[in-house]
PDB file of C-alpha atoms and ligand atoms in Angstrom:
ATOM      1  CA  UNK Y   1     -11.083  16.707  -2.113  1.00 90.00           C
ATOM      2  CA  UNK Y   2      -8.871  16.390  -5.040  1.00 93.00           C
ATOM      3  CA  UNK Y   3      -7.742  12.540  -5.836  1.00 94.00           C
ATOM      4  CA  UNK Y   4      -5.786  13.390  -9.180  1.00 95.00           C
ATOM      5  CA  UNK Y   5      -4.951  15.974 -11.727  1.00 96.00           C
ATOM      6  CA  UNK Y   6      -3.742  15.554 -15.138  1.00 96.00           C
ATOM      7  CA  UNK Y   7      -1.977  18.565 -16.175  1.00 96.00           C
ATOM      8  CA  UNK Y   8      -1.540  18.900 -20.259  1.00 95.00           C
ATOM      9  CA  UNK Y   9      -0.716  15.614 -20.579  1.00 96.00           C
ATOM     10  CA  UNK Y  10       0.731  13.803 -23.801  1.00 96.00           C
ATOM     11  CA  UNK Y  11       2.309  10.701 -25.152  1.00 96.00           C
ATOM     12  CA  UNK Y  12       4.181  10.127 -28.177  1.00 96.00           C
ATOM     13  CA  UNK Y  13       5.166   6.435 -29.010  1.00 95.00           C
ATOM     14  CA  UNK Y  14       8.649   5.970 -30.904  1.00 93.00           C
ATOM     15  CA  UNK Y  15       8.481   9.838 -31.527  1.00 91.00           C
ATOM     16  CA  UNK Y  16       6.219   8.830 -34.070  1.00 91.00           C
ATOM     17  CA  UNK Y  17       2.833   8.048 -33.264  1.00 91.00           C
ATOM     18  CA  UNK Y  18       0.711  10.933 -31.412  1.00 93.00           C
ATOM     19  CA  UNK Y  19      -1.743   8.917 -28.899  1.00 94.00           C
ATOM     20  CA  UNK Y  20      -2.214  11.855 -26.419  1.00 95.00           C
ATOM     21  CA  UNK Y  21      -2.098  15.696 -26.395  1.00 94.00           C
ATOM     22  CA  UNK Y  22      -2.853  18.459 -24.111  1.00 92.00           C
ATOM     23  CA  UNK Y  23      -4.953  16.383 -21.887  1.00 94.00           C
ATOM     24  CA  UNK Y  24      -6.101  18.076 -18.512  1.00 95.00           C
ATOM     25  CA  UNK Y  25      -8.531  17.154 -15.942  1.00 95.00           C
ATOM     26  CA  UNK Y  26      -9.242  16.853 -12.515  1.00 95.00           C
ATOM     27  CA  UNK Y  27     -10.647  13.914 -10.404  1.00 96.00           C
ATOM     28  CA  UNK Y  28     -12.549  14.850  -7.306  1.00 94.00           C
ATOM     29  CA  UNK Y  29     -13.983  12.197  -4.720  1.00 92.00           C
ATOM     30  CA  UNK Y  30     -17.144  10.863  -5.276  1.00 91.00           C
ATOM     31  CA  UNK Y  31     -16.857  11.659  -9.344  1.00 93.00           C
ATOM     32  CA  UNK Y  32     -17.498   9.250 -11.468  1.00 94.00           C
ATOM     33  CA  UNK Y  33     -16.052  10.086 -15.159  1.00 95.00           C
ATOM     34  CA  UNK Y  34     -15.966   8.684 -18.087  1.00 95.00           C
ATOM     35  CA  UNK Y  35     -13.675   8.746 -21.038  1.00 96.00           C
ATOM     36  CA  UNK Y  36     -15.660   8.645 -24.574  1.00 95.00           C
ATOM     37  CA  UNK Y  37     -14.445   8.382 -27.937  1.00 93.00           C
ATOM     38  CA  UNK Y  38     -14.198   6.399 -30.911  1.00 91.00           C
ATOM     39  CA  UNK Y  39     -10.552   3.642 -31.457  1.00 90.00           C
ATOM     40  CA  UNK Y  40      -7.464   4.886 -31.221  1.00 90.00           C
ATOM     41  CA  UNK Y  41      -8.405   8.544 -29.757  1.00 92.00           C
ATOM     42  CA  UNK Y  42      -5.900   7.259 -26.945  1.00 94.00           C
ATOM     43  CA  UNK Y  43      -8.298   6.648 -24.252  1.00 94.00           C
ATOM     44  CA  UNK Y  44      -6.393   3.490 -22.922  1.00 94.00           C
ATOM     45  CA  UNK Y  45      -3.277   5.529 -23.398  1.00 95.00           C
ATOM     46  CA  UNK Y  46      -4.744   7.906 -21.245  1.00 95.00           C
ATOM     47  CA  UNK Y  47      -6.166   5.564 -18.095  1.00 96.00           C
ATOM     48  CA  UNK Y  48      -2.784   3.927 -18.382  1.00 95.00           C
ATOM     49  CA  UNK Y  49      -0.530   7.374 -17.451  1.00 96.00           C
ATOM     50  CA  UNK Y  50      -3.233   7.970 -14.942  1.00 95.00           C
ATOM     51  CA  UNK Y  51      -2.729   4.297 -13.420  1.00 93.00           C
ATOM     52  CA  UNK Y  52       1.084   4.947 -13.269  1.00 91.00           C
ATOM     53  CA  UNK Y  53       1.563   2.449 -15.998  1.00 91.00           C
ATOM     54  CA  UNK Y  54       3.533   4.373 -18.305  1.00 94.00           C
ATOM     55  CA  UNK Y  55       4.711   7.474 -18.377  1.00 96.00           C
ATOM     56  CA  UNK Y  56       3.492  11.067 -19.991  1.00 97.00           C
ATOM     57  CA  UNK Y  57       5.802  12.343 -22.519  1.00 97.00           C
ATOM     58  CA  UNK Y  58       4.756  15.703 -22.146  1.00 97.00           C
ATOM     59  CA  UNK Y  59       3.004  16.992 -18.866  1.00 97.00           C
ATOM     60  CA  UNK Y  60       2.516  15.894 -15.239  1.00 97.00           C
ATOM     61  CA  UNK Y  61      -0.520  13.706 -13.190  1.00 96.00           C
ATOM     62  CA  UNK Y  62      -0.365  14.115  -9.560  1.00 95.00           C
ATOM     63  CA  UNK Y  63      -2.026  11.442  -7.499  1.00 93.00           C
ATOM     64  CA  UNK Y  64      -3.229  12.739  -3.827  1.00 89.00           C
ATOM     65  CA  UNK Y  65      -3.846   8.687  -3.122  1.00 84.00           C
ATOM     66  CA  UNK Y  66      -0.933   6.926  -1.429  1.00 81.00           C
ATOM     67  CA  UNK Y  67       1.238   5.500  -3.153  1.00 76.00           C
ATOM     68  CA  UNK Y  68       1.229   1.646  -2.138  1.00 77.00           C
ATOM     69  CA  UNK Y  69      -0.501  -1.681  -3.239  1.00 75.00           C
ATOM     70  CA  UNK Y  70      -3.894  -1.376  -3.701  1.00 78.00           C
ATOM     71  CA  UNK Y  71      -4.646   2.318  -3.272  1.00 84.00           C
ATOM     72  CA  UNK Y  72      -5.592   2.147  -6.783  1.00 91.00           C
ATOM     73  CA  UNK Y  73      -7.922   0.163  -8.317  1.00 91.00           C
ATOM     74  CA  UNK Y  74      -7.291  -0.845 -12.046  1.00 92.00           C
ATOM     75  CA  UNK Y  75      -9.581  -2.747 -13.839  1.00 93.00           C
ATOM     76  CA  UNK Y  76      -8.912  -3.436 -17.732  1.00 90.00           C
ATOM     77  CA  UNK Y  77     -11.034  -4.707 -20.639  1.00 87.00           C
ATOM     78  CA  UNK Y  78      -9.735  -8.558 -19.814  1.00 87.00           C
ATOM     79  CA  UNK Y  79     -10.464 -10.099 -16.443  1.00 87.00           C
ATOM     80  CA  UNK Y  80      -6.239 -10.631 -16.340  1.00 89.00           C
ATOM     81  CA  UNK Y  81      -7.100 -13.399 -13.455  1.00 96.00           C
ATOM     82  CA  UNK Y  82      -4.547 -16.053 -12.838  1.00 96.00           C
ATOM     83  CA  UNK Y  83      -5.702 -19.351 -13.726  1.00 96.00           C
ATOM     84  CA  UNK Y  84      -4.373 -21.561 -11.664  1.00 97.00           C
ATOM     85  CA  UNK Y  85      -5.367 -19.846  -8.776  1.00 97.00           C
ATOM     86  CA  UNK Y  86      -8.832 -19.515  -7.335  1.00 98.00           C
ATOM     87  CA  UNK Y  87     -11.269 -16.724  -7.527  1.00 98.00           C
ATOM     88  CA  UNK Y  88     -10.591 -16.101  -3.815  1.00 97.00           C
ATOM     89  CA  UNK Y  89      -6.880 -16.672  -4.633  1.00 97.00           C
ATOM     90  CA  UNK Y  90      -6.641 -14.406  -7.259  1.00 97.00           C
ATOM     91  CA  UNK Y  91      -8.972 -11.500  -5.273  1.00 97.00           C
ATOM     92  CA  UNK Y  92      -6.348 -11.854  -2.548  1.00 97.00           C
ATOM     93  CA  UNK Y  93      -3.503 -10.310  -4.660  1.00 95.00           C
ATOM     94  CA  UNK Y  94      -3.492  -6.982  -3.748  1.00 92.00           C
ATOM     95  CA  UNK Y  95      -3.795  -7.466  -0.044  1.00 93.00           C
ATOM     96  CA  UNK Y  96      -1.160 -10.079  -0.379  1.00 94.00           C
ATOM     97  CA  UNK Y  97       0.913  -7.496  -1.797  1.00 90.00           C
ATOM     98  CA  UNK Y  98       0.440  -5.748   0.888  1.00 89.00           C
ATOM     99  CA  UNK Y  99       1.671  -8.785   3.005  1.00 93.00           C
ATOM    100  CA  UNK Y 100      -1.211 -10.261   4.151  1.00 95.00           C
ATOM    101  CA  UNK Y 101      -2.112 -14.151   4.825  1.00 97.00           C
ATOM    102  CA  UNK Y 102      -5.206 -15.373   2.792  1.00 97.00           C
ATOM    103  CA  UNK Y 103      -6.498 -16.163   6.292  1.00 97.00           C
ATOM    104  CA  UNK Y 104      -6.484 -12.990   7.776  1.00 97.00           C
ATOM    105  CA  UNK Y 105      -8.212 -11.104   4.829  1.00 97.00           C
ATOM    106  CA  UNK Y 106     -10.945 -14.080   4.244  1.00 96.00           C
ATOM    107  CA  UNK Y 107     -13.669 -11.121   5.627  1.00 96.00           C
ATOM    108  CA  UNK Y 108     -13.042  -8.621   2.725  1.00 95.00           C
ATOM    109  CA  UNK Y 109     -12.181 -10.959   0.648  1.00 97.00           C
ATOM    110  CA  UNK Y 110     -16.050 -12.500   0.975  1.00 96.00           C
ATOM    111  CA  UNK Y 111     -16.968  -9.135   1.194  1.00 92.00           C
ATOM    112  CA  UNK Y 112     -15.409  -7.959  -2.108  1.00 92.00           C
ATOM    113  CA  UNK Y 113     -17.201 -11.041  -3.307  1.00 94.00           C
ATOM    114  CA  UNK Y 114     -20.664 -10.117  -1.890  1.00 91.00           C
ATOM    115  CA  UNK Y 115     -20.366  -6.788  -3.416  1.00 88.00           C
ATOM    116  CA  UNK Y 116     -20.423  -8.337  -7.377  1.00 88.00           C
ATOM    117  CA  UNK Y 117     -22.489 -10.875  -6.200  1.00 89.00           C
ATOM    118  CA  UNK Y 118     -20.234 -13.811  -6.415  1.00 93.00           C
ATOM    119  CA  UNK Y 119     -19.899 -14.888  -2.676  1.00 92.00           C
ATOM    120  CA  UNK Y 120     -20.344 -18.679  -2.779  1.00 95.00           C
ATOM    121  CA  UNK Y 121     -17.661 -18.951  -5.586  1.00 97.00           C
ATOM    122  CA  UNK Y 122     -14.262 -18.584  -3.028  1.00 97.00           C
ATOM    123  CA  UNK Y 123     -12.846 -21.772  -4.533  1.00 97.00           C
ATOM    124  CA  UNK Y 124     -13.942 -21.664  -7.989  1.00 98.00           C
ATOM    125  CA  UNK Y 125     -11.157 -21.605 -10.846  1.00 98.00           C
ATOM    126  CA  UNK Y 126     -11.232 -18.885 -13.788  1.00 97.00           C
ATOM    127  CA  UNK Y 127     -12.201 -21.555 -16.254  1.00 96.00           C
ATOM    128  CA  UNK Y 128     -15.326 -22.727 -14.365  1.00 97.00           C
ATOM    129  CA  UNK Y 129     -16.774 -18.908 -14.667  1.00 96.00           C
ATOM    130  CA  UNK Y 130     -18.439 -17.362 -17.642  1.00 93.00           C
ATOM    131  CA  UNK Y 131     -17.227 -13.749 -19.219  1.00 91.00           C
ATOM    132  CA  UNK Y 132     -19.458 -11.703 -17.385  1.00 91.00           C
ATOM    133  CA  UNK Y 133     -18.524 -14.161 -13.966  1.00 94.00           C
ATOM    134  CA  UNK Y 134     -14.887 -13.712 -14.947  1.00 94.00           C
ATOM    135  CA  UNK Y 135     -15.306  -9.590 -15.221  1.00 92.00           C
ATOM    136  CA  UNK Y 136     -16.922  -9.493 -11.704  1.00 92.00           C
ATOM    137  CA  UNK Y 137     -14.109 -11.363  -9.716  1.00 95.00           C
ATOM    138  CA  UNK Y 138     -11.499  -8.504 -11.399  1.00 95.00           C
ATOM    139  CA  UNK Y 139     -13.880  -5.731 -10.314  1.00 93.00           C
ATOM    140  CA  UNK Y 140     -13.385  -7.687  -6.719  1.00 93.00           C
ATOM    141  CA  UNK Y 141      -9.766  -7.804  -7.182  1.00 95.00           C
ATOM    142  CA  UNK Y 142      -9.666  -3.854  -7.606  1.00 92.00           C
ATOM    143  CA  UNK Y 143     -11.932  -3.133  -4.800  1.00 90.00           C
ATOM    144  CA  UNK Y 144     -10.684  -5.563  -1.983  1.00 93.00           C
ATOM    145  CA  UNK Y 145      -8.524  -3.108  -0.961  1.00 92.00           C
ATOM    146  CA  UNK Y 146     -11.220   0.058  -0.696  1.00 89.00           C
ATOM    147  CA  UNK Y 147      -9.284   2.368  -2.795  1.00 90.00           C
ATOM    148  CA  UNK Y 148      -9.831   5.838  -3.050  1.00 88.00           C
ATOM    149  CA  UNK Y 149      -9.743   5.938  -6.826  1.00 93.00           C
ATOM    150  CA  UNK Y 150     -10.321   2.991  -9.408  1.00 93.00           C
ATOM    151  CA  UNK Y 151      -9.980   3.366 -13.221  1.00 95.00           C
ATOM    152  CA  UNK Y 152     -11.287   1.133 -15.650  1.00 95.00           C
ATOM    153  CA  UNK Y 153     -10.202   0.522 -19.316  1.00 94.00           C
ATOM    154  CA  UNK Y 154     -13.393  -0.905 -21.326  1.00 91.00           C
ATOM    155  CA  UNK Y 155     -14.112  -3.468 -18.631  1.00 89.00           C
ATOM    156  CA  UNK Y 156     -17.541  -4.579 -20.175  1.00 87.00           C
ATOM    157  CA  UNK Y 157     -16.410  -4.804 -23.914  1.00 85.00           C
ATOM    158  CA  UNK Y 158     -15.854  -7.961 -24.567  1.00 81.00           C
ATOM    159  CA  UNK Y 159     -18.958  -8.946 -23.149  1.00 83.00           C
ATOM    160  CA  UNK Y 160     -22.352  -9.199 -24.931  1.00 85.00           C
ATOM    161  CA  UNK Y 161     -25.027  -6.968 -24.634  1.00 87.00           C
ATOM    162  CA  UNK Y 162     -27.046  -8.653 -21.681  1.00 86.00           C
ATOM    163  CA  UNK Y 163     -24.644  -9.109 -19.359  1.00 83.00           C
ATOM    164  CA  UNK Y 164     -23.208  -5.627 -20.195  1.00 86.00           C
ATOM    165  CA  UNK Y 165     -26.391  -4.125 -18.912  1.00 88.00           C
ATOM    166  CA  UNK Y 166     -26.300  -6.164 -15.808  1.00 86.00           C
ATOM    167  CA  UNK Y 167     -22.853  -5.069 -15.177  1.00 87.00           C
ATOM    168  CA  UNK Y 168     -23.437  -1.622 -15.866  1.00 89.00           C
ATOM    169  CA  UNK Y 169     -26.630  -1.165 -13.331  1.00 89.00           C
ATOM    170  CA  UNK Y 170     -24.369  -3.523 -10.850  1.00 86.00           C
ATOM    171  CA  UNK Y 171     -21.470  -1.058 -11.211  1.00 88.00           C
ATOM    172  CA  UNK Y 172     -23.952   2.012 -10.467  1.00 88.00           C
ATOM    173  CA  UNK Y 173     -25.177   0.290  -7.249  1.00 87.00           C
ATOM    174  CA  UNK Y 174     -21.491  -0.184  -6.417  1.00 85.00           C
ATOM    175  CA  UNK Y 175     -20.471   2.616  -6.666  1.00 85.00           C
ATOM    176  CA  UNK Y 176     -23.649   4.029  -4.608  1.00 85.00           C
ATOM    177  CA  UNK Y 177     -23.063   1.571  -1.861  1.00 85.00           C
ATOM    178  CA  UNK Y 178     -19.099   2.059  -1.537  1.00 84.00           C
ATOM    179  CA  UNK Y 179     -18.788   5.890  -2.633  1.00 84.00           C
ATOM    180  CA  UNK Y 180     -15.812   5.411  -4.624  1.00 87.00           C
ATOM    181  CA  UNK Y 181     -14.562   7.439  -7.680  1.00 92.00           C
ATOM    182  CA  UNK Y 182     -14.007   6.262 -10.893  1.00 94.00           C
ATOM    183  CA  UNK Y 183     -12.438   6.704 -14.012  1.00 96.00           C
ATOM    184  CA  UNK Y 184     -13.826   4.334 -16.740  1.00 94.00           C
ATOM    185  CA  UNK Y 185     -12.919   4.611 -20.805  1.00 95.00           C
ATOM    186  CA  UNK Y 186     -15.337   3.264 -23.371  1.00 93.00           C
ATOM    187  CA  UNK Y 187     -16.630   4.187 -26.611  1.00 90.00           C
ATOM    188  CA  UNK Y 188     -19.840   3.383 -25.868  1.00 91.00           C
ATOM    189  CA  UNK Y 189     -22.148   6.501 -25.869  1.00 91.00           C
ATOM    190  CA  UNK Y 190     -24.824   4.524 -23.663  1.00 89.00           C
ATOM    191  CA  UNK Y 191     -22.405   3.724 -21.335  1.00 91.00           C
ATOM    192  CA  UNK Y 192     -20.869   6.970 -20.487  1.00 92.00           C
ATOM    193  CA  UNK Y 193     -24.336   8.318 -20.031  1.00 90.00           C
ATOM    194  CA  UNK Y 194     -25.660   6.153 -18.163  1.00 88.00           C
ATOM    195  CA  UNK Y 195     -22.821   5.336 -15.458  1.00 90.00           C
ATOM    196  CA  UNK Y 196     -20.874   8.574 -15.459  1.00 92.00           C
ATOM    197  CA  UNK Y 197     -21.673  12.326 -13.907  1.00 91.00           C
ATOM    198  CA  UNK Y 198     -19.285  13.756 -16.707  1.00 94.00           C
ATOM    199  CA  UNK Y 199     -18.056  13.138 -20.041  1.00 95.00           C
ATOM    200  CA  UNK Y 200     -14.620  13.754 -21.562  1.00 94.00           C
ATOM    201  CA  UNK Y 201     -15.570  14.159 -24.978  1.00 94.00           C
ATOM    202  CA  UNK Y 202     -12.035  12.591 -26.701  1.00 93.00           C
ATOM    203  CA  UNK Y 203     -11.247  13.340 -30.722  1.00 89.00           C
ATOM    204  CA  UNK Y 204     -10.705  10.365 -32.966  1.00 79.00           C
ATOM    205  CA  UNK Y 205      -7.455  12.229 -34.065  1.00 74.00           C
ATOM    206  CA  UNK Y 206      -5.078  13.359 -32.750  1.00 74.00           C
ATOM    207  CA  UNK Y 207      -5.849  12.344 -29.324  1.00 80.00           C
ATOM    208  CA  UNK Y 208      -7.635  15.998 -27.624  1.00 86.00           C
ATOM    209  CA  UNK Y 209      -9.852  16.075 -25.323  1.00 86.00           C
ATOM    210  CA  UNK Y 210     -12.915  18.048 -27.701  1.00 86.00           C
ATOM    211  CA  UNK Y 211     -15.204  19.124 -24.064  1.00 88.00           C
ATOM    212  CA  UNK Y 212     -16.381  17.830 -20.868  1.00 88.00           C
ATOM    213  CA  UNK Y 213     -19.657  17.257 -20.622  1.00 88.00           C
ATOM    214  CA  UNK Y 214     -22.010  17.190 -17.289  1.00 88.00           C
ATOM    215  CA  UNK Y 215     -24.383  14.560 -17.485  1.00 86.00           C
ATOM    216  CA  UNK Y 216     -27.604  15.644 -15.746  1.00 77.00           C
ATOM    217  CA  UNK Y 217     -29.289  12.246 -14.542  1.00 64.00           C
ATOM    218  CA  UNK Y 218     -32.638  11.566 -16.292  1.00 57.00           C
ATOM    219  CA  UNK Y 219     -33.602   9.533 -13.423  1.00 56.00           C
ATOM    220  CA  UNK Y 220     -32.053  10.357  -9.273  1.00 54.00           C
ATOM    221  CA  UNK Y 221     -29.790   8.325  -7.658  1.00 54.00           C
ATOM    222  CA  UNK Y 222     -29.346   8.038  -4.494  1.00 50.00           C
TER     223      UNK Y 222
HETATM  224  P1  ADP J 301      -8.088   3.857 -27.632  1.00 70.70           P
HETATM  225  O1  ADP J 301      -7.952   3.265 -26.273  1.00 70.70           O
HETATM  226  O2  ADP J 301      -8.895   5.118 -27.634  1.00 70.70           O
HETATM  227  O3  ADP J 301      -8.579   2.879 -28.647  1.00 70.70           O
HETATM  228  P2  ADP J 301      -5.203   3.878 -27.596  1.00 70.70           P
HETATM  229  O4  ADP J 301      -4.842   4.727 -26.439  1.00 70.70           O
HETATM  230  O5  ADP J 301      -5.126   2.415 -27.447  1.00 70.70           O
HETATM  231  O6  ADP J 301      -6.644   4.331 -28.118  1.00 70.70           O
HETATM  232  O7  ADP J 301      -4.286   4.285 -28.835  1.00 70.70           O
HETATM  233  C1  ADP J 301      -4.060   5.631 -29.265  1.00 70.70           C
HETATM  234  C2  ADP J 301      -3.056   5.638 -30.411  1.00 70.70           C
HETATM  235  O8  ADP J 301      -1.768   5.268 -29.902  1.00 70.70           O
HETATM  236  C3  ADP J 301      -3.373   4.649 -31.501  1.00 70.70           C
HETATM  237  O9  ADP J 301      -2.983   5.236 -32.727  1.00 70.70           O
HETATM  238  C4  ADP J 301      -2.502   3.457 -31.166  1.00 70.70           C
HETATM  239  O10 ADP J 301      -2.189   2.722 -32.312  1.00 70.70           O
HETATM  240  C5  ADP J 301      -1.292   4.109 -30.552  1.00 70.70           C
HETATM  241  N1  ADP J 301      -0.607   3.284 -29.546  1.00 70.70           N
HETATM  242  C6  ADP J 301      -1.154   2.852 -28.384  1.00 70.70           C
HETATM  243  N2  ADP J 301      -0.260   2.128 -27.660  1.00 70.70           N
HETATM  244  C7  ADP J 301       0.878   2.120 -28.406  1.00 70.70           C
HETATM  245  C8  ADP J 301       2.189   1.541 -28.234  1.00 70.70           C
HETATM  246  N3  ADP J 301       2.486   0.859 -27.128  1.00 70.70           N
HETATM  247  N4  ADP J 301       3.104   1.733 -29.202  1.00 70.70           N
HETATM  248  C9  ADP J 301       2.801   2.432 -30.317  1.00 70.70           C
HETATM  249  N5  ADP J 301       1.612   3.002 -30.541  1.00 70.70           N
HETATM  250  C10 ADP J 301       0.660   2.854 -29.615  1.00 70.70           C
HETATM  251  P1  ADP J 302     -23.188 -12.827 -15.463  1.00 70.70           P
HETATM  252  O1  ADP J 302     -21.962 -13.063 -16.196  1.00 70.70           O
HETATM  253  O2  ADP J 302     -23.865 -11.549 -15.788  1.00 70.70           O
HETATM  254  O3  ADP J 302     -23.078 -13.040 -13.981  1.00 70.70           O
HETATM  255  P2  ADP J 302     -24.020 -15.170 -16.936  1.00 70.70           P
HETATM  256  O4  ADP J 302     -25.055 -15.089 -17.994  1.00 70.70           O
HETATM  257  O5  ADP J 302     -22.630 -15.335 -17.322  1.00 70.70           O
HETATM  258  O6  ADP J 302     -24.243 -13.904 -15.971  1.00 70.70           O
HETATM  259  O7  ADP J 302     -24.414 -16.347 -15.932  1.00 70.70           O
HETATM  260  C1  ADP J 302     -25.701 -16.356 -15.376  1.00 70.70           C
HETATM  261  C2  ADP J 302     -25.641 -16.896 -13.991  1.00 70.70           C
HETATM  262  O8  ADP J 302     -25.449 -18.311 -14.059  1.00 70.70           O
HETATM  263  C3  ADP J 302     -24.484 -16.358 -13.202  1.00 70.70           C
HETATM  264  O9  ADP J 302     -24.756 -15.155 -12.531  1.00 70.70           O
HETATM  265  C4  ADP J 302     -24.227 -17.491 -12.230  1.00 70.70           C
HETATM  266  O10 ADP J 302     -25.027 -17.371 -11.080  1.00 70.70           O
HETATM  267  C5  ADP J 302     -24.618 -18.721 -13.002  1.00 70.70           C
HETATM  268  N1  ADP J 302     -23.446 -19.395 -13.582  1.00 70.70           N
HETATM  269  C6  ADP J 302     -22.876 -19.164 -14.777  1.00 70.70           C
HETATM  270  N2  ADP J 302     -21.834 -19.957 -14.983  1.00 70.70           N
HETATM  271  C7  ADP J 302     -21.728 -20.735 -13.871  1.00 70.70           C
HETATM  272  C8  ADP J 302     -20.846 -21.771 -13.461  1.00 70.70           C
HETATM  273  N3  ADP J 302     -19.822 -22.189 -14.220  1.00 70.70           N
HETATM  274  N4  ADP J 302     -21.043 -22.343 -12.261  1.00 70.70           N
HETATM  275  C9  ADP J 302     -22.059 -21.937 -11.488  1.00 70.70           C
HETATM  276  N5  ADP J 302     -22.928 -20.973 -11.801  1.00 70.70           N
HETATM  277  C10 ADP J 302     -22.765 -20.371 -12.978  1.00 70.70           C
END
């Protein structure tokens, strides 16, 4: 089935600046897409209309997730965790949105945890994780809730090299083990190949989508 469809999409900031033109594309479970291109193409402009974040100038993106707390998983290139709360505090949010106790979500909370790797760390505080720790606990934030759909904005830039890798095999497991769909931006040519099944091949100016690419695995997954 069909999760979301971006219909000639644009955005124009201050009438002024062109981020976004003309984009279309549709998201179908299980996909996993990425969004390549060099800075300033307007790939974060673009995950951010299809989070609901801001709105297309031009164009329409219809979402067939519902529309409540959680459905939609948003991860972006900083961990954006609250620091005064703990990790399991902070992966708690969007359940707690949804109005549940910290004690009656504890399960997928742990289990969100398990999933990046970081059960054990429930009571840690932002500050006593590293970058790459930091990253994992949002990716647990976005998936606590199981959503349908989760879009990521760069979520491994900031990071270096090493621990990019990790993440990037880590997210491929996820994604086997859970059977989500995902949206993820980056301008990272090895990236796009190597977690996504097709390519959205974005011009440096003035943000068009130039072709979508199929990625045929080198390797299978399963
Ligand atoms: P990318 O994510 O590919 O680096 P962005 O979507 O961030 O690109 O930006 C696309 C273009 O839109 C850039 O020229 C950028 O300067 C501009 N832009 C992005 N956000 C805003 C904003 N809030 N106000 C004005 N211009 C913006
Ligand atoms: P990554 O970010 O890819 O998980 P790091 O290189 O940041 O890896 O850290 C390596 C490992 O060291 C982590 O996976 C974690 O198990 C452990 N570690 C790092 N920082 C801490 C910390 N503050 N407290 C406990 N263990 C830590």
């Amino acid at each position: 089935p069909e999760l979301m469809s971006v219909n000639g999409v644009g955005k124009v900031f201050n009438g002024a600046t062109v981020a976004l033109q003309g984009m279309s594309l549709t998201v179908r479970q299980g996909d996993f897409i990425s969004l390549l291109g060099p800075s300033g193409c307007g790939k974060s402009t673009a995950l951010r209309l299809m989070s609901g974040l801001s709105l297309p100038t031009t164009g329409s993106i219809r979402w067939a997730v519902p529309q409540e707390p959680g459905s939609l998983g948003v991860v972006f290139q900083e961990p954006t965790l609250m620091p005064w709360a703990t990790v399991e505090q902070n992966v708690w949010l969007p359940m707690r949105l949804r109005g549940a106790s910290l004690s009656s979500v504890r399960g997928e909370i742990s289990e969100a945890l398990r999933l990046v790797g970081l059960d054990g760390f429930q009571r840690a505080y932002p500050r006593e994780l590293s970058g790459g720790m930091k990253m994992r606990v949002s990716i647990a934030r976005a998936l606590v809730t199981r959503p349908k759909l989760i879009l990521m904005d760069e979520p491994f830039a900031a990071l270096d090299e090493i621990t990019r890798f990790k993440l990037n095999n880590d997210l491929l497991t996820l994604q086997a083990e859970l059977g989500c769909t995902v949206v993820f931006v980056t301008h990272s040519v090895f990236e796009s190949v190597f977690l996504s099944d097709r390519i959205v091949v974005m011009a440096a100016r003035p943000g068009r989508v130039l072709r979508e690419l199929a990625v045929d695995a080198p390797y299978p997954r399963d």
